[in-house]
Amino acid sequence: MGEAAFEDDLPVDSHALADVDPEFVGNLRQAIADRDGDAIRRMLAPLHAADIADVLEQLTAGQQEGVATLAPDVFTGEVLAEIEPDTREVVMAYLDPSHLAAAIQELDSDDATEVVEELDPETRAAVLAEISEIDRQAVEQSLAFEDETAGRLMQREFVAAPEFWSVGHALDHMRASDDLPDKFHDLFVIDTGFRPVGEIPVCRLLSARRDVALSDLMEPPRILVDPETDQEEVAYLFQKYHLVSAPVVDSAGRLTGMLTLDDIVHVIQDENKEDMLALAGVNEAGLADTVVRSVRSRAPWLLVNLATAVLASGVIALFEGAISQVVALAVLMPIVASMGGNAGTQSLAVAVRSIAERDLTAANAMRVIWRELATGAVNGLIFAVVMGAVTILWFQDVALASVIAIAMVLNLACAGLSGILVPLGLVRAGADPAVASSVFVTTVTDVVGFLAFLGLATLVLL
Amino acid sequence: MGEAAFEDDLPVDSHALADVDPEFVGNLRQAIADRDGDAIRRMLAPLHAADIADVLEQLTAGQQEGVATLAPDVFTGEVLAEIEPDTREVVMAYLDPSHLAAAIQELDSDDATEVVEELDPETRAAVLAEISEIDRQAVEQSLAFEDETAGRLMQREFVAAPEFWSVGHALDHMRASDDLPDKFHDLFVIDTGFRPVGEIPVCRLLSARRDVALSDLMEPPRILVDPETDQEEVAYLFQKYHLVSAPVVDSAGRLTGMLTLDDIVHVIQDENKEDMLALAGVNEAGLADTVVRSVRSRAPWLLVNLATAVLASGVIALFEGAISQVVALAVLMPIVASMGGNAGTQSLAVAVRSIAERDLTAANAMRVIWRELATGAVNGLIFAVVMGAVTILWFQDVALASVIAIAMVLNLACAGLSGILVPLGLVRAGADPAVASSVFVTTVTDVVGFLAFLGLATLVLL
């Protein structure tokens, strides 16, 4: 370390490789093509597991398979835990069960579960048969909880001490213990029924005198997590209360596991990604996806969009007569629809984000609905003036300009309103406010846009 | 605690209030209207600072002002650190400098800086004059760094020990110290030049024997952060390496501060929010925004959209003759544009997300560009067939159906391509790939959509 570490803009330890170097990846590809296991090992072994994962994800599935067959020992437990599920699926098919069992046994139960859950039933049984009884039970119990719940996310390894112990007692116990979790940030204090009654940040334990009672040092647990709780809910509470870890309790209130902030960070990222992609109409996406998978994740929403676009066209078809008399209507009508779609998407993104952050609640929904309507209407007025002026300059037609101006106000007000009401309605219906909401909103803005503009034109101009 | 905590779906400590209760807020509003400071204090004082913040954010600015004037002591340092910048600005205007100084002095330097930076220069000087020399210097040094950098985000409070100390020596020192940070997760080990040479997770310190040398227990720091580094970069490294804290060093390599994961979580959320809103064309948004502010953050993008929509209309205007002869063109043309816009947005969202997660790099960009083009083309083929069939059923016109089918393939392929090339181009130009990218992409899909459909129609049908 020292001076040498400062060569780059962001000084990182020489073993780390923050951004993947294309040349490095090129050399690795060559080593795989040469079927040179030693070279692969020499290149990857010195790297941090997270960097190995980043490099592997740059490879094609065939190249990943090459690494797994030529240099299987690259895949330690940590590397398996770091790589994306898709990559993991590919490489695990080429690693033998005893290797997998040894790798999994290195991991805390949450990471072990994540790795095991993707094995096919046969390999899973073979792997589980080779790991220790205690680890196997931990993994099987975690798998019994549904995906995306606290139970699936928690680790079974935690540190707990009875409330009548002193700091010194707890420290001596920890020093004597040989199976502490890799990392822990809080000591959980439990009563005689193994129920958590307090927690003590590890740093506070360090600075306390040995004769202090744990019960004098502890604070009541900020949250007790039910293992059935959705991970998004837990992530919200971690953020809100700035938690670094939290106890998970069973139905009898007994401490059964621990959640840590670094797992929660991944939940936060996943949920954000889901929301953003859902708003754009993509079901799920990984960068390693093939064309077939990309098509499969996007075509359904395009189909829904096609249906709503045809619906909007049906509205236009009602006014074929008007359009054939005043072709300028065909030229201008997409502007009204496009502005509505944009304003609706803006309003929707703000609403979805506010719902995700729990800022939008029953207590303030009315105020926000009103604000979105007013914002839409004000923007509508602004762009009514602008577009009215453009229309007069372009077509020298004041009546046409008035029509587009009025349609703009109506459509932008509807856009603001539907941008907030659609996600609120989805939440009330128990659905995810991000999924499908933009299709609903743009349907409203297309239909209202065409109807208002062409309808008014028919009344005023013909 | 115990059984009582399990009444709700998610058991939380009785002092916590995970979701804001509208009735509670209603009662608080009443207390403010009654100008009953005692009632306000009675309601808010027992809550966690994060819950107080949530409740305050449900109030109008006028009501927030009421709380600040009637019950100023509600605003402890922690509460000021928890509330949103907008709310903070409102209430701080009504708290006197000595109250603010006392509140700020409770905080670690990162939170103190966040609070102080929003004071107007005059109040800031008055407040800083009342806090201790050391705290004032820490705040002033942090403020010297740019917003959204590691230097602004770090706290000056950390725990460091020389490498020649033993565990026992370090523990004794910490026990004797009275100004340890509120929370810390790693002990930084430094050389004689105050340069970090290692870090030891606090939990590992707890379980180590007293006579072990720190140098035997430490690992080299995973990253050393330059205070000028962008916070997004730091957040990426925290996630990648599962860090809970990291040392910040000055240009001479000396340890000057510490970043912790719980601050990084807020950075992650903010960056995600920024990306999502930018994609939807909103500059920035808070739920407490007024109509004026909402209009101001959205109108600029609507104006850009209007310009591009007028451009697309210009394309349509080129084909007025064709439309006046075949009105069905006007009916069908928005479908081609709408499908292109959607497909482009899908491709764009996947790209922006992949760039944010550092999955999309120079090493794999070509493969991803190719995949997006192919995905667009395949989806184009699928919807060419579907829309061709719809057109035949609707207009009984095979030539028209062929025209829309070909236009669909062309536009969806362009959509896929522009969805990936636009954000990559913005990154190469040093810009944020989320900002403005959807406007570019939909401009492409509108123009290509109208041009391909109406152009082909002119060639084939007329």
JSON list of N, CA, C and O in Angstrom, two decimals, chain B residues 289-312:
[
{"chain": "B", "resi": 289, "resn": "ASP", "atom": "N", "xyz": [-43.03, 19.17, -2.90]},
{"chain": "B", "resi": 289, "resn": "ASP", "atom": "CA", "xyz": [-42.95, 20.25, -3.88]},
{"chain": "B", "resi": 289, "resn": "ASP", "atom": "C", "xyz": [-44.30, 20.93, -4.09]},
{"chain": "B", "resi": 289, "resn": "ASP", "atom": "O", "xyz": [-45.34, 20.29, -4.08]},
{"chain": "B", "resi": 290, "resn": "THR", "atom": "N", "xyz": [-44.23, 22.20, -4.31]},
{"chain": "B", "resi": 290, "resn": "THR", "atom": "CA", "xyz": [-45.43, 22.93, -4.65]},
{"chain": "B", "resi": 290, "resn": "THR", "atom": "C", "xyz": [-45.69, 22.78, -6.15]},
{"chain": "B", "resi": 290, "resn": "THR", "atom": "O", "xyz": [-44.85, 22.24, -6.88]},
{"chain": "B", "resi": 291, "resn": "VAL", "atom": "N", "xyz": [-46.85, 23.29, -6.59]},
{"chain": "B", "resi": 291, "resn": "VAL", "atom": "CA", "xyz": [-47.17, 23.24, -8.01]},
{"chain": "B", "resi": 291, "resn": "VAL", "atom": "C", "xyz": [-46.11, 24.00, -8.81]},
{"chain": "B", "resi": 291, "resn": "VAL", "atom": "O", "xyz": [-45.63, 23.52, -9.84]},
{"chain": "B", "resi": 292, "resn": "VAL", "atom": "N", "xyz": [-45.71, 25.17, -8.30]},
{"chain": "B", "resi": 292, "resn": "VAL", "atom": "CA", "xyz": [-44.73, 25.99, -9.01]},
{"chain": "B", "resi": 292, "resn": "VAL", "atom": "C", "xyz": [-43.43, 25.23, -9.22]},
{"chain": "B", "resi": 292, "resn": "VAL", "atom": "O", "xyz": [-42.86, 25.19, -10.30]},
{"chain": "B", "resi": 293, "resn": "ARG", "atom": "N", "xyz": [-42.97, 24.58, -8.13]},
{"chain": "B", "resi": 293, "resn": "ARG", "atom": "CA", "xyz": [-41.73, 23.83, -8.26]},
{"chain": "B", "resi": 293, "resn": "ARG", "atom": "C", "xyz": [-41.87, 22.63, -9.18]},
{"chain": "B", "resi": 293, "resn": "ARG", "atom": "O", "xyz": [-40.95, 22.31, -9.93]},
{"chain": "B", "resi": 294, "resn": "SER", "atom": "N", "xyz": [-43.01, 21.95, -9.12]},
{"chain": "B", "resi": 294, "resn": "SER", "atom": "CA", "xyz": [-43.22, 20.80, -10.00]},
{"chain": "B", "resi": 294, "resn": "SER", "atom": "C", "xyz": [-43.20, 21.25, -11.45]},
{"chain": "B", "resi": 294, "resn": "SER", "atom": "O", "xyz": [-42.61, 20.60, -12.31]},
{"chain": "B", "resi": 295, "resn": "VAL", "atom": "N", "xyz": [-43.88, 22.36, -11.72]},
{"chain": "B", "resi": 295, "resn": "VAL", "atom": "CA", "xyz": [-43.91, 22.87, -13.09]},
{"chain": "B", "resi": 295, "resn": "VAL", "atom": "C", "xyz": [-42.49, 23.19, -13.54]},
{"chain": "B", "resi": 295, "resn": "VAL", "atom": "O", "xyz": [-42.06, 22.81, -14.63]},
{"chain": "B", "resi": 296, "resn": "ARG", "atom": "N", "xyz": [-41.74, 23.84, -12.64]},
{"chain": "B", "resi": 296, "resn": "ARG", "atom": "CA", "xyz": [-40.39, 24.23, -13.00]},
{"chain": "B", "resi": 296, "resn": "ARG", "atom": "C", "xyz": [-39.49, 23.03, -13.29]},
{"chain": "B", "resi": 296, "resn": "ARG", "atom": "O", "xyz": [-38.61, 23.10, -14.14]},
{"chain": "B", "resi": 297, "resn": "SER", "atom": "N", "xyz": [-39.71, 21.92, -12.58]},
{"chain": "B", "resi": 297, "resn": "SER", "atom": "CA", "xyz": [-38.83, 20.78, -12.81]},
{"chain": "B", "resi": 297, "resn": "SER", "atom": "C", "xyz": [-39.27, 19.94, -14.01]},
{"chain": "B", "resi": 297, "resn": "SER", "atom": "O", "xyz": [-38.52, 19.11, -14.49]},
{"chain": "B", "resi": 298, "resn": "ARG", "atom": "N", "xyz": [-40.49, 20.17, -14.47]},
{"chain": "B", "resi": 298, "resn": "ARG", "atom": "CA", "xyz": [-40.96, 19.33, -15.58]},
{"chain": "B", "resi": 298, "resn": "ARG", "atom": "C", "xyz": [-41.08, 20.07, -16.91]},
{"chain": "B", "resi": 298, "resn": "ARG", "atom": "O", "xyz": [-40.91, 19.48, -17.97]},
{"chain": "B", "resi": 299, "resn": "ALA", "atom": "N", "xyz": [-41.43, 21.37, -16.84]},
{"chain": "B", "resi": 299, "resn": "ALA", "atom": "CA", "xyz": [-41.67, 22.11, -18.08]},
{"chain": "B", "resi": 299, "resn": "ALA", "atom": "C", "xyz": [-40.48, 22.10, -19.04]},
{"chain": "B", "resi": 299, "resn": "ALA", "atom": "O", "xyz": [-40.69, 21.95, -20.25]},
{"chain": "B", "resi": 300, "resn": "PRO", "atom": "N", "xyz": [-39.24, 22.21, -18.55]},
{"chain": "B", "resi": 300, "resn": "PRO", "atom": "CA", "xyz": [-38.12, 22.23, -19.51]},
{"chain": "B", "resi": 300, "resn": "PRO", "atom": "C", "xyz": [-38.11, 20.98, -20.40]},
{"chain": "B", "resi": 300, "resn": "PRO", "atom": "O", "xyz": [-37.90, 21.09, -21.62]},
{"chain": "B", "resi": 301, "resn": "TRP", "atom": "N", "xyz": [-38.36, 19.82, -19.80]},
{"chain": "B", "resi": 301, "resn": "TRP", "atom": "CA", "xyz": [-38.34, 18.60, -20.61]},
{"chain": "B", "resi": 301, "resn": "TRP", "atom": "C", "xyz": [-39.54, 18.53, -21.54]},
{"chain": "B", "resi": 301, "resn": "TRP", "atom": "O", "xyz": [-39.47, 17.98, -22.64]},
{"chain": "B", "resi": 302, "resn": "LEU", "atom": "N", "xyz": [-40.66, 19.06, -21.08]},
{"chain": "B", "resi": 302, "resn": "LEU", "atom": "CA", "xyz": [-41.83, 19.08, -21.97]},
{"chain": "B", "resi": 302, "resn": "LEU", "atom": "C", "xyz": [-41.56, 19.98, -23.16]},
{"chain": "B", "resi": 302, "resn": "LEU", "atom": "O", "xyz": [-41.99, 19.70, -24.28]},
{"chain": "B", "resi": 303, "resn": "LEU", "atom": "N", "xyz": [-40.83, 21.06, -22.92]},
{"chain": "B", "resi": 303, "resn": "LEU", "atom": "CA", "xyz": [-40.49, 21.97, -24.02]},
{"chain": "B", "resi": 303, "resn": "LEU", "atom": "C", "xyz": [-39.61, 21.25, -25.05]},
{"chain": "B", "resi": 303, "resn": "LEU", "atom": "O", "xyz": [-39.84, 21.34, -26.26]},
{"chain": "B", "resi": 304, "resn": "VAL", "atom": "N", "xyz": [-38.61, 20.52, -24.54]},
{"chain": "B", "resi": 304, "resn": "VAL", "atom": "CA", "xyz": [-37.76, 19.74, -25.45]},
{"chain": "B", "resi": 304, "resn": "VAL", "atom": "C", "xyz": [-38.61, 18.73, -26.22]},
{"chain": "B", "resi": 304, "resn": "VAL", "atom": "O", "xyz": [-38.47, 18.55, -27.43]},
{"chain": "B", "resi": 305, "resn": "ASN", "atom": "N", "xyz": [-39.51, 18.08, -25.49]},
{"chain": "B", "resi": 305, "resn": "ASN", "atom": "CA", "xyz": [-40.38, 17.11, -26.15]},
{"chain": "B", "resi": 305, "resn": "ASN", "atom": "C", "xyz": [-41.26, 17.77, -27.21]},
{"chain": "B", "resi": 305, "resn": "ASN", "atom": "O", "xyz": [-41.51, 17.21, -28.28]},
{"chain": "B", "resi": 306, "resn": "LEU", "atom": "N", "xyz": [-41.73, 18.98, -26.89]},
{"chain": "B", "resi": 306, "resn": "LEU", "atom": "CA", "xyz": [-42.56, 19.68, -27.87]},
{"chain": "B", "resi": 306, "resn": "LEU", "atom": "C", "xyz": [-41.76, 19.94, -29.15]},
{"chain": "B", "resi": 306, "resn": "LEU", "atom": "O", "xyz": [-42.26, 19.72, -30.27]},
{"chain": "B", "resi": 307, "resn": "ALA", "atom": "N", "xyz": [-40.51, 20.36, -28.98]},
{"chain": "B", "resi": 307, "resn": "ALA", "atom": "CA", "xyz": [-39.67, 20.62, -30.15]},
{"chain": "B", "resi": 307, "resn": "ALA", "atom": "C", "xyz": [-39.53, 19.35, -30.99]},
{"chain": "B", "resi": 307, "resn": "ALA", "atom": "O", "xyz": [-39.66, 19.39, -32.22]},
{"chain": "B", "resi": 308, "resn": "THR", "atom": "N", "xyz": [-39.29, 18.23, -30.33]},
{"chain": "B", "resi": 308, "resn": "THR", "atom": "CA", "xyz": [-39.10, 17.00, -31.11]},
{"chain": "B", "resi": 308, "resn": "THR", "atom": "C", "xyz": [-40.43, 16.54, -31.71]},
{"chain": "B", "resi": 308, "resn": "THR", "atom": "O", "xyz": [-40.46, 15.99, -32.80]},
{"chain": "B", "resi": 309, "resn": "ALA", "atom": "N", "xyz": [-41.53, 16.80, -31.00]},
{"chain": "B", "resi": 309, "resn": "ALA", "atom": "CA", "xyz": [-42.83, 16.40, -31.55]},
{"chain": "B", "resi": 309, "resn": "ALA", "atom": "C", "xyz": [-43.16, 17.25, -32.78]},
{"chain": "B", "resi": 309, "resn": "ALA", "atom": "O", "xyz": [-43.73, 16.75, -33.77]},
{"chain": "B", "resi": 310, "resn": "VAL", "atom": "N", "xyz": [-42.80, 18.53, -32.73]},
{"chain": "B", "resi": 310, "resn": "VAL", "atom": "CA", "xyz": [-43.02, 19.39, -33.90]},
{"chain": "B", "resi": 310, "resn": "VAL", "atom": "C", "xyz": [-42.16, 18.92, -35.07]},
{"chain": "B", "resi": 310, "resn": "VAL", "atom": "O", "xyz": [-42.61, 18.87, -36.22]},
{"chain": "B", "resi": 311, "resn": "LEU", "atom": "N", "xyz": [-40.93, 18.51, -34.75]},
{"chain": "B", "resi": 311, "resn": "LEU", "atom": "CA", "xyz": [-40.06, 17.94, -35.78]},
{"chain": "B", "resi": 311, "resn": "LEU", "atom": "C", "xyz": [-40.72, 16.72, -36.43]},
{"chain": "B", "resi": 311, "resn": "LEU", "atom": "O", "xyz": [-40.77, 16.61, -37.67]},
{"chain": "B", "resi": 312, "resn": "ALA", "atom": "N", "xyz": [-41.24, 15.83, -35.60]},
{"chain": "B", "resi": 312, "resn": "ALA", "atom": "CA", "xyz": [-41.91, 14.63, -36.14]},
{"chain": "B", "resi": 312, "resn": "ALA", "atom": "C", "xyz": [-43.12, 15.04, -36.98]},
{"chain": "B", "resi": 312, "resn": "ALA", "atom": "O", "xyz": [-43.40, 14.44, -38.03]}
]
